[in-house]
mmCIF file of C-alpha atoms in Angstrom:
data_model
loop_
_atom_site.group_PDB
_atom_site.id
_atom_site.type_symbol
_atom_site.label_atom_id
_atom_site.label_comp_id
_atom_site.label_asym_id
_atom_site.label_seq_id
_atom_site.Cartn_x
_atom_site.Cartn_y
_atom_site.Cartn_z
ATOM 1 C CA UNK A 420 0.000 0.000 0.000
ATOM 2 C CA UNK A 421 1.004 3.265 -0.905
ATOM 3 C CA UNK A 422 1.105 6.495 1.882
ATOM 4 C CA UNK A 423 2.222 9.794 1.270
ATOM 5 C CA UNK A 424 3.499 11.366 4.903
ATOM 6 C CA UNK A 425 4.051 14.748 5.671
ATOM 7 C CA UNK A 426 6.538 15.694 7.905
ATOM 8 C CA UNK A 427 6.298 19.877 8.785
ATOM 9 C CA UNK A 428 9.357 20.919 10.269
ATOM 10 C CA UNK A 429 9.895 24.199 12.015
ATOM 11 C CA UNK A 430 12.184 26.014 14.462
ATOM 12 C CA UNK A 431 11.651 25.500 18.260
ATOM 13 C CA UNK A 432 10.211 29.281 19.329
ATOM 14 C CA UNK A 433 13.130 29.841 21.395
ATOM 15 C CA UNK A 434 14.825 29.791 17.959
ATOM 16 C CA UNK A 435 15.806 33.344 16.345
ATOM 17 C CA UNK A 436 14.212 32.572 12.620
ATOM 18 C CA UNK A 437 16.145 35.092 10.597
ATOM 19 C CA UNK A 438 13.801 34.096 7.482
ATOM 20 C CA UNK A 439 10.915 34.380 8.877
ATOM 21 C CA UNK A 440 11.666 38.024 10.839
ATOM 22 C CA UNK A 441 12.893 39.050 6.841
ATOM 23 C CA UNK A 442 9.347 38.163 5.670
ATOM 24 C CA UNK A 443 7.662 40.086 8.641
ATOM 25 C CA UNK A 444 9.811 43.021 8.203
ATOM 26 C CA UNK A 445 8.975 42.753 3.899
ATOM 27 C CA UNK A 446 5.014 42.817 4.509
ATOM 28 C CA UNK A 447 5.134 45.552 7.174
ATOM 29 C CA UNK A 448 7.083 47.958 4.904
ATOM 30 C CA UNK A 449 4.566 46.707 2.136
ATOM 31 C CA UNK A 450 1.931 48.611 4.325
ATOM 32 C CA UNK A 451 0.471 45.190 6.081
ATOM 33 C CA UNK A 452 1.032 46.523 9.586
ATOM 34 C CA UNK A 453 -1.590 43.909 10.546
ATOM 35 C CA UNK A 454 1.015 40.975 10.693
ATOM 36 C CA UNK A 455 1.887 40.443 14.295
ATOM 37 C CA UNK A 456 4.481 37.275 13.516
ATOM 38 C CA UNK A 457 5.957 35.128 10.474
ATOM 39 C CA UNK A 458 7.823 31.450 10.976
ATOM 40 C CA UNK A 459 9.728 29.714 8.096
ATOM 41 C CA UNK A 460 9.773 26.217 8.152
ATOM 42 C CA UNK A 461 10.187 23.432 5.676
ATOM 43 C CA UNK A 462 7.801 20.125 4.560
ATOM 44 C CA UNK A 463 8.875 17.403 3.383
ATOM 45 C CA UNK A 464 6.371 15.100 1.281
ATOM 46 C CA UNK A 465 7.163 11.654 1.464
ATOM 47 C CA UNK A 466 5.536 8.630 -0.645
ATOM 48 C CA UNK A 467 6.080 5.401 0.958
ATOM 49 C CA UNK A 468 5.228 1.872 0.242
ATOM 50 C CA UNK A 469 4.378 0.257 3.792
ATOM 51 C CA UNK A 470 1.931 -2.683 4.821
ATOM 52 C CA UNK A 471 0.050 -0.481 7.270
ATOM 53 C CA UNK A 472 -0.594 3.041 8.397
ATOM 54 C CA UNK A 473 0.446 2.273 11.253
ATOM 55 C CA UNK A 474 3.984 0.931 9.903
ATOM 56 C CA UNK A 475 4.162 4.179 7.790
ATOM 57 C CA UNK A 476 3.415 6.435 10.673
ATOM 58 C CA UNK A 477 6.021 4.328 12.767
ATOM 59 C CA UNK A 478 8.714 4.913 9.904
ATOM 60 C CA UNK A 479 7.797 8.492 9.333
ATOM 61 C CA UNK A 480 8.684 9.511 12.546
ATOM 62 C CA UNK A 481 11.671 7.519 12.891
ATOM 63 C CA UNK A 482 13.218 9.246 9.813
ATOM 64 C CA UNK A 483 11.672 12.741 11.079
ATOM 65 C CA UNK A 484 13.516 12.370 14.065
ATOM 66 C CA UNK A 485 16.750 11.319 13.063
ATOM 67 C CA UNK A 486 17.059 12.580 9.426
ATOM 68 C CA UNK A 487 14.718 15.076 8.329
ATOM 69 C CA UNK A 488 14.845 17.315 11.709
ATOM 70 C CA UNK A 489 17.628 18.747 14.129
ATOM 71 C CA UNK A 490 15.636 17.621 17.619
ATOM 72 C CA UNK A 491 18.169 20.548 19.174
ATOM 73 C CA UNK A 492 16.779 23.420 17.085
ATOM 74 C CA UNK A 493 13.785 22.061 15.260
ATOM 75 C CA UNK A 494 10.164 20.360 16.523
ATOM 76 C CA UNK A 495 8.228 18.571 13.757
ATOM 77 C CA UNK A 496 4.319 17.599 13.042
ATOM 78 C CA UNK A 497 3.594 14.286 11.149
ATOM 79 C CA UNK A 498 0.666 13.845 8.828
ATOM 80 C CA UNK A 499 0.312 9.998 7.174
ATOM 81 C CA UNK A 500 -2.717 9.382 4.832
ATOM 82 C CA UNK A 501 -2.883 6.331 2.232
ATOM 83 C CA UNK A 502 -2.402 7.689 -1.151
ATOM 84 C CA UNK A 503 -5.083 7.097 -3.851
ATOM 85 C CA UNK A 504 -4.219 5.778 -7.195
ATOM 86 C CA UNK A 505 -5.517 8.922 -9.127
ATOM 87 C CA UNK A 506 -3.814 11.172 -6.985
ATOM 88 C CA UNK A 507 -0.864 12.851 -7.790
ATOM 89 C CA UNK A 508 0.344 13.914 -4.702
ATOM 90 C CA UNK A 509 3.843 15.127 -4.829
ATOM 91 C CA UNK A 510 2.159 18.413 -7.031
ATOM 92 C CA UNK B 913 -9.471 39.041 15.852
ATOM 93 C CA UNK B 914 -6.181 37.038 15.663
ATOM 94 C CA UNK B 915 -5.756 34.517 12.574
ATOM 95 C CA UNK B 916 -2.846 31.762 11.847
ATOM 96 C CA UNK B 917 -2.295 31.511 8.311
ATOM 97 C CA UNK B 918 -0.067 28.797 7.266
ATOM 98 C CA UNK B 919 0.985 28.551 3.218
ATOM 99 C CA UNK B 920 2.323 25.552 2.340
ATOM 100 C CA UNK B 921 4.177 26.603 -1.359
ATOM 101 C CA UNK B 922 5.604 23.141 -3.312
ATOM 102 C CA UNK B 923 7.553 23.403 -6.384
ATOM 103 C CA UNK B 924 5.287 22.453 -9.194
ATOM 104 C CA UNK B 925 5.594 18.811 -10.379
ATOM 105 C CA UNK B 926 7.487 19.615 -13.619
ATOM 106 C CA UNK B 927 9.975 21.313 -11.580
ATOM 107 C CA UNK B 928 13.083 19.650 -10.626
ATOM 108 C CA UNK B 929 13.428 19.388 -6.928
ATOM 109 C CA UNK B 930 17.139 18.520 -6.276
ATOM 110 C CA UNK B 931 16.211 18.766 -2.006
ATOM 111 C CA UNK B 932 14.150 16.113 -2.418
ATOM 112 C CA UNK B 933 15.893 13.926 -4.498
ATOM 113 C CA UNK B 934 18.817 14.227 -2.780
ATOM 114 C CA UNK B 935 16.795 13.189 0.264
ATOM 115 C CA UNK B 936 15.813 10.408 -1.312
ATOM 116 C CA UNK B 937 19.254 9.362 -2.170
ATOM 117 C CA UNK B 938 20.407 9.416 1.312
ATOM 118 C CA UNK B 939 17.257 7.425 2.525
ATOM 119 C CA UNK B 940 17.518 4.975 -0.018
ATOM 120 C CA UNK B 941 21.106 4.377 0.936
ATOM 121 C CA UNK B 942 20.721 3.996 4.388
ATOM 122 C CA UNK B 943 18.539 0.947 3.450
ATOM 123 C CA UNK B 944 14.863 2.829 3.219
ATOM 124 C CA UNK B 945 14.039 1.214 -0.228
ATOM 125 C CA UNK B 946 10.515 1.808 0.418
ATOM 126 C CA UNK B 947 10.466 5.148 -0.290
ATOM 127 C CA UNK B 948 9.587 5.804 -3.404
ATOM 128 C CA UNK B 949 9.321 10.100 -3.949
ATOM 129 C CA UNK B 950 10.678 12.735 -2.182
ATOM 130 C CA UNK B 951 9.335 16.665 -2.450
ATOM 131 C CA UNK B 952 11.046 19.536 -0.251
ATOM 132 C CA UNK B 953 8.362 22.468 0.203
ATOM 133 C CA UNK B 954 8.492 25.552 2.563
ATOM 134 C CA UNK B 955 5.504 26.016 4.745
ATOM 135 C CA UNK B 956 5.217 30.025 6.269
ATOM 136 C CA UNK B 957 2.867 30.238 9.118
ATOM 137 C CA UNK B 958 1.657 34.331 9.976
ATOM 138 C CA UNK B 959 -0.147 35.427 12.738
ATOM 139 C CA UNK B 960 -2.685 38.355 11.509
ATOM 140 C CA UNK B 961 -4.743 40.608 12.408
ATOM 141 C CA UNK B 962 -8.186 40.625 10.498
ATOM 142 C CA UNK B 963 -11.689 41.679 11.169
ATOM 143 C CA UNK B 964 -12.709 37.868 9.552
ATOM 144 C CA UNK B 965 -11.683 34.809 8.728
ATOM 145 C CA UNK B 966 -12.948 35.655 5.335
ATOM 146 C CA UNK B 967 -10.770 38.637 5.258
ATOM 147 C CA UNK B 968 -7.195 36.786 6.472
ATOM 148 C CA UNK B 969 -8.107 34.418 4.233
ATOM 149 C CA UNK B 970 -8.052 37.007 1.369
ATOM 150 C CA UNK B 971 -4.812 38.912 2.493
ATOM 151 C CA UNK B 972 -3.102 35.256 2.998
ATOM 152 C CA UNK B 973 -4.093 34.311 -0.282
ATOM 153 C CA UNK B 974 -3.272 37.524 -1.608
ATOM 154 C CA UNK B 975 0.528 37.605 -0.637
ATOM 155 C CA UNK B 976 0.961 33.800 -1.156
ATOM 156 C CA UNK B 977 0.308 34.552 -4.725
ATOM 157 C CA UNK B 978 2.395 37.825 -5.035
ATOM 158 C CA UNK B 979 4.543 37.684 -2.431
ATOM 159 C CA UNK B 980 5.657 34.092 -0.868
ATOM 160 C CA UNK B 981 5.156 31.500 -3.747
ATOM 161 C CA UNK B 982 6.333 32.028 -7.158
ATOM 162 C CA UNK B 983 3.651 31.272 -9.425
ATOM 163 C CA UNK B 984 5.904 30.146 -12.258
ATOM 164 C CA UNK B 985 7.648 27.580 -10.577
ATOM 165 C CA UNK B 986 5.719 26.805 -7.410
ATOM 166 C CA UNK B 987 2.172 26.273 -6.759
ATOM 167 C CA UNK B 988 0.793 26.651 -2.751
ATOM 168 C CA UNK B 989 -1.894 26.057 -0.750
ATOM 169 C CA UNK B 990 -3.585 28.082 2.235
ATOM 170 C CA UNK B 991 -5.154 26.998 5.425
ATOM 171 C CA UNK B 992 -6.075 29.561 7.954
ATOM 172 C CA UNK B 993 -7.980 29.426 11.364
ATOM 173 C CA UNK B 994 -8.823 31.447 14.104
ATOM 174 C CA UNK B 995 -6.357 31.639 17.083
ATOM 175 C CA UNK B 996 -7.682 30.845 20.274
ATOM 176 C CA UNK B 997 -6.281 33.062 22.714
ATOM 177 C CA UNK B 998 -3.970 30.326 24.716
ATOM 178 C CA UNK B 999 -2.326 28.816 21.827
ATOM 179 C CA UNK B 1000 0.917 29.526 21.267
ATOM 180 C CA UNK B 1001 1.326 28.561 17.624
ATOM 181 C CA UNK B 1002 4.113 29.753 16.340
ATOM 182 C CA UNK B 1003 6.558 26.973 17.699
#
């Protein structure tokens, strides 16, 4: 069976995100005062053959953990759904 | 009223996507020959001010198009939802 899992990684708040202060700065001076914060992270799409969700989820967070994300500086979210046949995911 | 937008922008499909397919490469060789594709997106999550949740979801829309995402090479999607008053979302 096929999944597609999203892993969302982002930097732990106590984190200075020089990107995402850039962006904030960018809008403001583009006259949208009304932005109060901006974050940059990155996702990573994943499509995985697995025999269960549960097996993908299991995997997805292993890799999350110890590949995709620094635990020191970064916290991530992981979404796992089983991927359709007609869908083309990784758009 | 307070809003989190987050704007997940994905380089198109035709795009090559050397991030991800180096990420696959590494998986791959550390033995995860289950993975089958690999896409590296950014996801930006703002904190607004807006009267609405109609209206944030305008403005969000508005600079993912013009501002975040570039519409030649990268296509994005929007989700946005009110922020309840003791989240602290932004980690």
């Amino acid at each position: 069976m096929k999944y597609q899992a999203s892993v969302k990684v982002m930097l732990k708040a106590s984190v200075l995100d020089p990107q995402g202060s850039a962006l904030e700065r960018a809008l403001a001076s583009m006259g949208h005062k009304n932005v109060l914060a901006v974050r940059v992270g990155k996702i990573i799409e994943l499509i995985l053959e697995s025999p269960s969700l549960e097996e993908a989820q299991r995997e997805a967070s292993q890799w999350a953990d110890n590949i995709l994300a620094n635990p020191n500086m970064e916290s991530f979210t992981i979404s796992v759904k089983e991927l359709k046949l007609d869908e083309d995911s990784l758009k």
